[in-house]
């Protein structure tokens, strides 16, 4: 029995930690969030763009932030650089090829603490069907606060950079004076507001109120 004592003590100490562990699930508020990027153009100028539609879920482990999970999706067809012809080119097969690859996704694989309020988030980024690991410098998520309408809100911001060639975005033009038209390095910047994810039961009630009830499947006649 004496040999079991240390084990029993260890188990008894561990149980309260597991019982007290809490997580909260948050959704990206697309109306108050931006997913932007920038590249160097003509070797000297910076051209910026953004995506108009993105969704995502963050499961926050309130006891250990490094155990949190991030899953986000960007609609590549909503790319906007304020120049219609350039946007059309970006949507084409030479860049995002949105007809075949409409979504850009990011799924976190590990989270490390940095300076106070900072995180290093590593995850799998998929663009044009190619998946590569990337590291984002993240600020947040902030503590929950109420907006003027009484809804709980949190904020999070992230920056990083990728090599577009690694994702098959190879198009470029050589410049007469040397160099290329568009840089390989793409800088990323995400600023998001998060709202609590509604439980499935509440979501179903909301759909019912909107008249979006689903019909029961018809029985197959034998």
PDB file of C-alpha atoms in Angstrom:
ATOM      1  CA  UNK A   1       0.000   0.000   0.000  1.00  0.00           C
ATOM      2  CA  UNK A   2       2.868   2.356   0.747  1.00  0.00           C
ATOM      3  CA  UNK A   3       3.950   2.166  -2.897  1.00  0.00           C
ATOM      4  CA  UNK A   4       0.507   3.303  -4.011  1.00  0.00           C
ATOM      5  CA  UNK A   5       0.467   6.421  -1.842  1.00  0.00           C
ATOM      6  CA  UNK A   6       2.495   8.692  -4.195  1.00  0.00           C
ATOM      7  CA  UNK A   7       0.320   7.617  -7.129  1.00  0.00           C
ATOM      8  CA  UNK A   8      -2.914   8.320  -5.262  1.00  0.00           C
ATOM      9  CA  UNK A   9      -1.651  11.751  -4.225  1.00  0.00           C
ATOM     10  CA  UNK A  10      -0.674  12.578  -7.805  1.00  0.00           C
ATOM     11  CA  UNK A  11      -4.091  11.535  -9.109  1.00  0.00           C
ATOM     12  CA  UNK A  12      -5.947  13.524  -6.445  1.00  0.00           C
ATOM     13  CA  UNK A  13      -3.937  16.630  -7.289  1.00  0.00           C
ATOM     14  CA  UNK A  14      -4.543  16.256 -11.015  1.00  0.00           C
ATOM     15  CA  UNK A  15      -8.309  15.784 -10.847  1.00  0.00           C
ATOM     16  CA  UNK A  16      -9.238  19.334  -9.731  1.00  0.00           C
ATOM     17  CA  UNK A  17      -7.165  20.794 -12.586  1.00  0.00           C
ATOM     18  CA  UNK A  18      -9.056  18.760 -15.166  1.00  0.00           C
ATOM     19  CA  UNK A  19     -12.402  19.520 -13.546  1.00  0.00           C
ATOM     20  CA  UNK A  20     -11.732  23.256 -13.485  1.00  0.00           C
ATOM     21  CA  UNK A  21     -10.508  23.465 -17.058  1.00  0.00           C
ATOM     22  CA  UNK A  22     -12.740  25.799 -19.073  1.00  0.00           C
ATOM     23  CA  UNK A  23     -12.955  26.592 -22.740  1.00  0.00           C
ATOM     24  CA  UNK A  24     -15.030  29.076 -24.672  1.00  0.00           C
ATOM     25  CA  UNK A  25     -15.779  29.058 -28.377  1.00  0.00           C
ATOM     26  CA  UNK A  26     -15.778  32.240 -30.433  1.00  0.00           C
ATOM     27  CA  UNK A  27     -16.683  33.003 -34.030  1.00  0.00           C
ATOM     28  CA  UNK A  28     -15.095  35.591 -36.275  1.00  0.00           C
ATOM     29  CA  UNK A  29     -17.413  38.540 -36.872  1.00  0.00           C
ATOM     30  CA  UNK A  30     -17.069  39.082 -40.616  1.00  0.00           C
ATOM     31  CA  UNK A  31     -18.590  42.566 -40.421  1.00  0.00           C
ATOM     32  CA  UNK A  32     -15.818  43.815 -38.153  1.00  0.00           C
ATOM     33  CA  UNK A  33     -12.817  41.795 -39.291  1.00  0.00           C
ATOM     34  CA  UNK A  34     -10.249  42.170 -42.065  1.00  0.00           C
ATOM     35  CA  UNK A  35      -7.795  39.765 -43.681  1.00  0.00           C
ATOM     36  CA  UNK A  36      -5.277  41.796 -45.643  1.00  0.00           C
ATOM     37  CA  UNK A  37      -1.998  41.366 -47.478  1.00  0.00           C
ATOM     38  CA  UNK A  38       0.666  43.474 -49.140  1.00  0.00           C
ATOM     39  CA  UNK A  39       3.422  42.924 -51.716  1.00  0.00           C
ATOM     40  CA  UNK A  40       6.236  45.025 -53.118  1.00  0.00           C
ATOM     41  CA  UNK A  41       5.443  46.235 -56.645  1.00  0.00           C
ATOM     42  CA  UNK A  42       8.121  47.385 -59.122  1.00  0.00           C
ATOM     43  CA  UNK A  43      10.721  46.756 -56.374  1.00  0.00           C
ATOM     44  CA  UNK A  44       9.820  49.991 -54.548  1.00  0.00           C
ATOM     45  CA  UNK A  45       6.069  50.437 -54.119  1.00  0.00           C
ATOM     46  CA  UNK A  46       3.697  48.632 -51.744  1.00  0.00           C
ATOM     47  CA  UNK A  47       0.393  47.329 -53.077  1.00  0.00           C
ATOM     48  CA  UNK A  48      -2.229  46.251 -50.561  1.00  0.00           C
ATOM     49  CA  UNK A  49      -5.268  44.031 -50.834  1.00  0.00           C
ATOM     50  CA  UNK A  50      -7.885  42.365 -48.671  1.00  0.00           C
ATOM     51  CA  UNK A  51     -10.490  39.631 -48.743  1.00  0.00           C
ATOM     52  CA  UNK A  52     -14.102  40.630 -48.291  1.00  0.00           C
ATOM     53  CA  UNK A  53     -15.389  37.428 -46.700  1.00  0.00           C
ATOM     54  CA  UNK A  54     -13.855  35.276 -44.002  1.00  0.00           C
ATOM     55  CA  UNK A  55     -15.159  32.930 -41.324  1.00  0.00           C
ATOM     56  CA  UNK A  56     -13.507  31.210 -38.411  1.00  0.00           C
ATOM     57  CA  UNK A  57     -13.739  29.633 -34.995  1.00  0.00           C
ATOM     58  CA  UNK A  58     -11.393  29.973 -32.045  1.00  0.00           C
ATOM     59  CA  UNK A  59     -11.688  27.614 -29.095  1.00  0.00           C
ATOM     60  CA  UNK A  60     -10.007  29.453 -26.239  1.00  0.00           C
ATOM     61  CA  UNK A  61      -8.648  27.465 -23.321  1.00  0.00           C
ATOM     62  CA  UNK A  62      -9.057  29.975 -20.522  1.00  0.00           C
ATOM     63  CA  UNK A  63      -6.681  28.078 -18.217  1.00  0.00           C
ATOM     64  CA  UNK A  64      -3.906  27.419 -20.740  1.00  0.00           C
ATOM     65  CA  UNK A  65      -3.974  29.609 -23.841  1.00  0.00           C
ATOM     66  CA  UNK A  66      -1.427  27.364 -25.576  1.00  0.00           C
ATOM     67  CA  UNK A  67      -4.089  24.637 -25.775  1.00  0.00           C
ATOM     68  CA  UNK A  68      -6.448  26.844 -27.771  1.00  0.00           C
ATOM     69  CA  UNK A  69      -7.404  26.019 -31.381  1.00  0.00           C
ATOM     70  CA  UNK A  70      -7.922  28.217 -34.443  1.00  0.00           C
ATOM     71  CA  UNK A  71      -9.733  27.270 -37.638  1.00  0.00           C
ATOM     72  CA  UNK A  72     -10.306  29.965 -40.273  1.00  0.00           C
ATOM     73  CA  UNK A  73     -11.457  30.116 -43.893  1.00  0.00           C
ATOM     74  CA  UNK A  74     -11.136  32.964 -46.413  1.00  0.00           C
ATOM     75  CA  UNK A  75     -13.195  33.220 -49.585  1.00  0.00           C
ATOM     76  CA  UNK A  76     -10.461  33.741 -52.201  1.00  0.00           C
ATOM     77  CA  UNK A  77     -12.976  35.029 -54.750  1.00  0.00           C
ATOM     78  CA  UNK A  78     -13.532  38.150 -52.613  1.00  0.00           C
ATOM     79  CA  UNK A  79      -9.980  39.452 -53.140  1.00  0.00           C
ATOM     80  CA  UNK A  80     -10.002  43.237 -53.534  1.00  0.00           C
ATOM     81  CA  UNK A  81      -7.061  45.470 -54.458  1.00  0.00           C
ATOM     82  CA  UNK A  82      -9.267  48.355 -55.667  1.00  0.00           C
ATOM     83  CA  UNK A  83      -8.304  47.654 -59.295  1.00  0.00           C
ATOM     84  CA  UNK A  84     -10.835  45.484 -61.164  1.00  0.00           C
ATOM     85  CA  UNK A  85      -8.410  44.150 -63.789  1.00  0.00           C
ATOM     86  CA  UNK A  86      -5.839  43.247 -61.146  1.00  0.00           C
ATOM     87  CA  UNK A  87      -8.474  41.482 -59.060  1.00  0.00           C
ATOM     88  CA  UNK A  88      -9.567  39.516 -62.128  1.00  0.00           C
ATOM     89  CA  UNK A  89      -5.946  38.477 -62.680  1.00  0.00           C
ATOM     90  CA  UNK A  90      -5.554  37.406 -59.055  1.00  0.00           C
ATOM     91  CA  UNK A  91      -8.649  35.214 -59.336  1.00  0.00           C
ATOM     92  CA  UNK A  92      -7.332  33.560 -62.500  1.00  0.00           C
ATOM     93  CA  UNK A  93      -5.334  30.350 -62.904  1.00  0.00           C
ATOM     94  CA  UNK A  94      -2.105  32.373 -62.756  1.00  0.00           C
ATOM     95  CA  UNK A  95      -2.737  33.198 -59.106  1.00  0.00           C
ATOM     96  CA  UNK A  96      -5.475  31.933 -56.751  1.00  0.00           C
ATOM     97  CA  UNK A  97      -7.374  29.958 -59.433  1.00  0.00           C
ATOM     98  CA  UNK A  98     -10.595  30.511 -57.461  1.00  0.00           C
ATOM     99  CA  UNK A  99     -12.689  28.441 -59.864  1.00  0.00           C
ATOM    100  CA  UNK A 100     -10.859  25.336 -58.656  1.00  0.00           C
ATOM    101  CA  UNK A 101      -9.617  26.501 -55.236  1.00  0.00           C
ATOM    102  CA  UNK A 102     -12.255  28.862 -53.797  1.00  0.00           C
ATOM    103  CA  UNK A 103     -11.050  28.708 -50.183  1.00  0.00           C
ATOM    104  CA  UNK A 104      -7.910  29.674 -48.289  1.00  0.00           C
ATOM    105  CA  UNK A 105      -7.750  27.911 -44.925  1.00  0.00           C
ATOM    106  CA  UNK A 106      -5.680  28.079 -41.752  1.00  0.00           C
ATOM    107  CA  UNK A 107      -5.697  25.490 -38.972  1.00  0.00           C
ATOM    108  CA  UNK A 108      -3.485  25.967 -35.921  1.00  0.00           C
ATOM    109  CA  UNK A 109      -1.162  23.137 -34.901  1.00  0.00           C
ATOM    110  CA  UNK A 110       0.633  24.695 -31.906  1.00  0.00           C
ATOM    111  CA  UNK A 111       0.593  27.872 -29.839  1.00  0.00           C
ATOM    112  CA  UNK A 112       3.462  29.277 -27.784  1.00  0.00           C
ATOM    113  CA  UNK A 113       3.505  32.196 -25.399  1.00  0.00           C
ATOM    114  CA  UNK A 114       5.668  35.163 -26.332  1.00  0.00           C
ATOM    115  CA  UNK A 115       5.955  38.521 -24.599  1.00  0.00           C
ATOM    116  CA  UNK A 116       3.049  39.590 -22.391  1.00  0.00           C
ATOM    117  CA  UNK A 117      -0.143  39.426 -24.426  1.00  0.00           C
ATOM    118  CA  UNK A 118       1.694  37.942 -27.427  1.00  0.00           C
ATOM    119  CA  UNK A 119       1.538  34.477 -28.972  1.00  0.00           C
ATOM    120  CA  UNK A 120       3.396  32.534 -31.649  1.00  0.00           C
ATOM    121  CA  UNK A 121       0.777  30.545 -33.523  1.00  0.00           C
ATOM    122  CA  UNK A 122       1.957  27.841 -35.913  1.00  0.00           C
ATOM    123  CA  UNK A 123      -0.546  26.369 -38.317  1.00  0.00           C
ATOM    124  CA  UNK A 124      -1.217  24.805 -41.689  1.00  0.00           C
ATOM    125  CA  UNK A 125      -2.040  27.387 -44.338  1.00  0.00           C
ATOM    126  CA  UNK A 126      -3.650  26.080 -47.527  1.00  0.00           C
ATOM    127  CA  UNK A 127      -3.667  28.186 -50.691  1.00  0.00           C
ATOM    128  CA  UNK A 128      -4.448  26.862 -54.139  1.00  0.00           C
ATOM    129  CA  UNK A 129      -4.534  23.323 -52.763  1.00  0.00           C
ATOM    130  CA  UNK A 130      -1.003  23.568 -51.340  1.00  0.00           C
ATOM    131  CA  UNK A 131      -0.538  23.295 -47.572  1.00  0.00           C
ATOM    132  CA  UNK A 132       2.507  24.726 -45.796  1.00  0.00           C
ATOM    133  CA  UNK A 133       3.266  25.534 -42.147  1.00  0.00           C
ATOM    134  CA  UNK A 134       3.361  29.218 -41.258  1.00  0.00           C
ATOM    135  CA  UNK A 135       3.981  31.115 -38.033  1.00  0.00           C
ATOM    136  CA  UNK A 136       1.856  34.112 -37.077  1.00  0.00           C
ATOM    137  CA  UNK A 137       2.659  36.731 -34.441  1.00  0.00           C
ATOM    138  CA  UNK A 138      -0.609  37.150 -32.550  1.00  0.00           C
ATOM    139  CA  UNK A 139      -1.804  39.783 -30.109  1.00  0.00           C
ATOM    140  CA  UNK A 140      -4.733  38.627 -27.998  1.00  0.00           C
ATOM    141  CA  UNK A 141      -7.281  37.314 -27.697  1.00  0.00           C
ATOM    142  CA  UNK A 142      -8.289  40.212 -25.490  1.00  0.00           C
ATOM    143  CA  UNK A 143     -10.454  39.850 -22.417  1.00  0.00           C
ATOM    144  CA  UNK A 144     -14.158  39.780 -23.225  1.00  0.00           C
ATOM    145  CA  UNK A 145     -15.921  43.136 -23.222  1.00  0.00           C
ATOM    146  CA  UNK A 146     -19.431  44.306 -24.000  1.00  0.00           C
ATOM    147  CA  UNK A 147     -20.131  46.361 -27.097  1.00  0.00           C
ATOM    148  CA  UNK A 148     -22.781  49.142 -26.991  1.00  0.00           C
ATOM    149  CA  UNK A 149     -25.486  46.548 -27.779  1.00  0.00           C
ATOM    150  CA  UNK A 150     -24.604  44.329 -24.832  1.00  0.00           C
ATOM    151  CA  UNK A 151     -22.889  41.576 -26.796  1.00  0.00           C
ATOM    152  CA  UNK A 152     -19.676  40.021 -25.537  1.00  0.00           C
ATOM    153  CA  UNK A 153     -16.756  40.725 -27.887  1.00  0.00           C
ATOM    154  CA  UNK A 154     -13.066  39.832 -27.981  1.00  0.00           C
ATOM    155  CA  UNK A 155     -10.372  41.044 -30.370  1.00  0.00           C
ATOM    156  CA  UNK A 156      -7.333  39.407 -31.913  1.00  0.00           C
ATOM    157  CA  UNK A 157      -4.684  40.603 -34.367  1.00  0.00           C
ATOM    158  CA  UNK A 158      -2.073  38.645 -36.307  1.00  0.00           C
ATOM    159  CA  UNK A 159       0.802  39.361 -38.666  1.00  0.00           C
ATOM    160  CA  UNK A 160       3.147  37.159 -40.655  1.00  0.00           C
ATOM    161  CA  UNK A 161       4.707  36.604 -44.052  1.00  0.00           C
ATOM    162  CA  UNK A 162       4.848  33.841 -46.643  1.00  0.00           C
ATOM    163  CA  UNK A 163       6.628  33.014 -49.883  1.00  0.00           C
ATOM    164  CA  UNK A 164       3.904  32.986 -52.524  1.00  0.00           C
ATOM    165  CA  UNK A 165       5.955  30.673 -54.761  1.00  0.00           C
ATOM    166  CA  UNK A 166       5.713  27.966 -52.118  1.00  0.00           C
ATOM    167  CA  UNK A 167       1.964  27.958 -52.753  1.00  0.00           C
ATOM    168  CA  UNK A 168       2.202  27.859 -56.532  1.00  0.00           C
ATOM    169  CA  UNK A 169       1.602  31.582 -57.068  1.00  0.00           C
ATOM    170  CA  UNK A 170       4.477  31.870 -59.510  1.00  0.00           C
ATOM    171  CA  UNK A 171       3.402  34.518 -62.023  1.00  0.00           C
ATOM    172  CA  UNK A 172       5.811  37.432 -62.461  1.00  0.00           C
ATOM    173  CA  UNK A 173       7.419  39.756 -64.988  1.00  0.00           C
ATOM    174  CA  UNK A 174      11.062  40.762 -65.242  1.00  0.00           C
ATOM    175  CA  UNK A 175      11.792  44.499 -65.182  1.00  0.00           C
ATOM    176  CA  UNK A 176      14.031  46.117 -67.778  1.00  0.00           C
ATOM    177  CA  UNK A 177      16.046  47.820 -65.046  1.00  0.00           C
ATOM    178  CA  UNK A 178      16.430  44.560 -63.133  1.00  0.00           C
ATOM    179  CA  UNK A 179      14.320  42.791 -60.572  1.00  0.00           C
ATOM    180  CA  UNK A 180      10.733  41.627 -60.904  1.00  0.00           C
ATOM    181  CA  UNK A 181       7.296  43.206 -60.997  1.00  0.00           C
ATOM    182  CA  UNK A 182       5.882  41.514 -57.875  1.00  0.00           C
ATOM    183  CA  UNK A 183       7.802  40.397 -54.781  1.00  0.00           C
ATOM    184  CA  UNK A 184       7.815  36.774 -53.697  1.00  0.00           C
ATOM    185  CA  UNK A 185       7.296  37.741 -50.055  1.00  0.00           C
ATOM    186  CA  UNK A 186       3.705  38.519 -49.076  1.00  0.00           C
ATOM    187  CA  UNK A 187       3.013  40.238 -45.769  1.00  0.00           C
ATOM    188  CA  UNK A 188      -0.160  39.201 -43.940  1.00  0.00           C
ATOM    189  CA  UNK A 189      -2.257  41.213 -41.501  1.00  0.00           C
ATOM    190  CA  UNK A 190      -5.423  40.032 -39.788  1.00  0.00           C
ATOM    191  CA  UNK A 191      -7.567  42.089 -37.428  1.00  0.00           C
ATOM    192  CA  UNK A 192     -10.641  40.367 -36.068  1.00  0.00           C
ATOM    193  CA  UNK A 193     -13.506  40.801 -33.665  1.00  0.00           C
ATOM    194  CA  UNK A 194     -14.862  37.631 -32.099  1.00  0.00           C
ATOM    195  CA  UNK A 195     -18.345  36.925 -30.774  1.00  0.00           C
ATOM    196  CA  UNK A 196     -19.522  33.921 -28.743  1.00  0.00           C
ATOM    197  CA  UNK A 197     -20.496  30.930 -30.855  1.00  0.00           C
ATOM    198  CA  UNK A 198     -24.153  30.145 -30.329  1.00  0.00           C
ATOM    199  CA  UNK A 199     -24.950  26.620 -29.080  1.00  0.00           C
ATOM    200  CA  UNK A 200     -26.541  24.372 -31.692  1.00  0.00           C
ATOM    201  CA  UNK A 201     -29.925  24.521 -29.940  1.00  0.00           C
ATOM    202  CA  UNK A 202     -29.902  28.336 -29.959  1.00  0.00           C
ATOM    203  CA  UNK A 203     -28.884  28.403 -33.615  1.00  0.00           C
ATOM    204  CA  UNK A 204     -31.796  26.131 -34.471  1.00  0.00           C
ATOM    205  CA  UNK A 205     -34.200  28.456 -32.635  1.00  0.00           C
ATOM    206  CA  UNK A 206     -32.822  31.416 -34.572  1.00  0.00           C
ATOM    207  CA  UNK A 207     -33.346  29.627 -37.861  1.00  0.00           C
ATOM    208  CA  UNK A 208     -36.920  28.794 -36.848  1.00  0.00           C
ATOM    209  CA  UNK A 209     -37.640  32.443 -36.068  1.00  0.00           C
ATOM    210  CA  UNK A 210     -36.355  33.358 -39.511  1.00  0.00           C
ATOM    211  CA  UNK A 211     -38.684  30.800 -41.074  1.00  0.00           C
ATOM    212  CA  UNK A 212     -35.769  28.626 -42.115  1.00  0.00           C
ATOM    213  CA  UNK A 213     -37.101  25.391 -40.647  1.00  0.00           C
ATOM    214  CA  UNK A 214     -35.966  22.256 -42.377  1.00  0.00           C
ATOM    215  CA  UNK A 215     -38.462  19.675 -43.579  1.00  0.00           C
ATOM    216  CA  UNK A 216     -38.143  16.149 -42.272  1.00  0.00           C
ATOM    217  CA  UNK A 217     -36.760  13.822 -44.929  1.00  0.00           C
ATOM    218  CA  UNK A 218     -39.433  11.916 -46.787  1.00  0.00           C
ATOM    219  CA  UNK A 219     -39.588   8.190 -46.245  1.00  0.00           C
ATOM    220  CA  UNK A 220     -38.426   6.128 -49.181  1.00  0.00           C
ATOM    221  CA  UNK A 221     -41.222   4.124 -50.714  1.00  0.00           C
ATOM    222  CA  UNK A 222     -40.534   0.437 -50.957  1.00  0.00           C
TER     223      UNK A 222
END
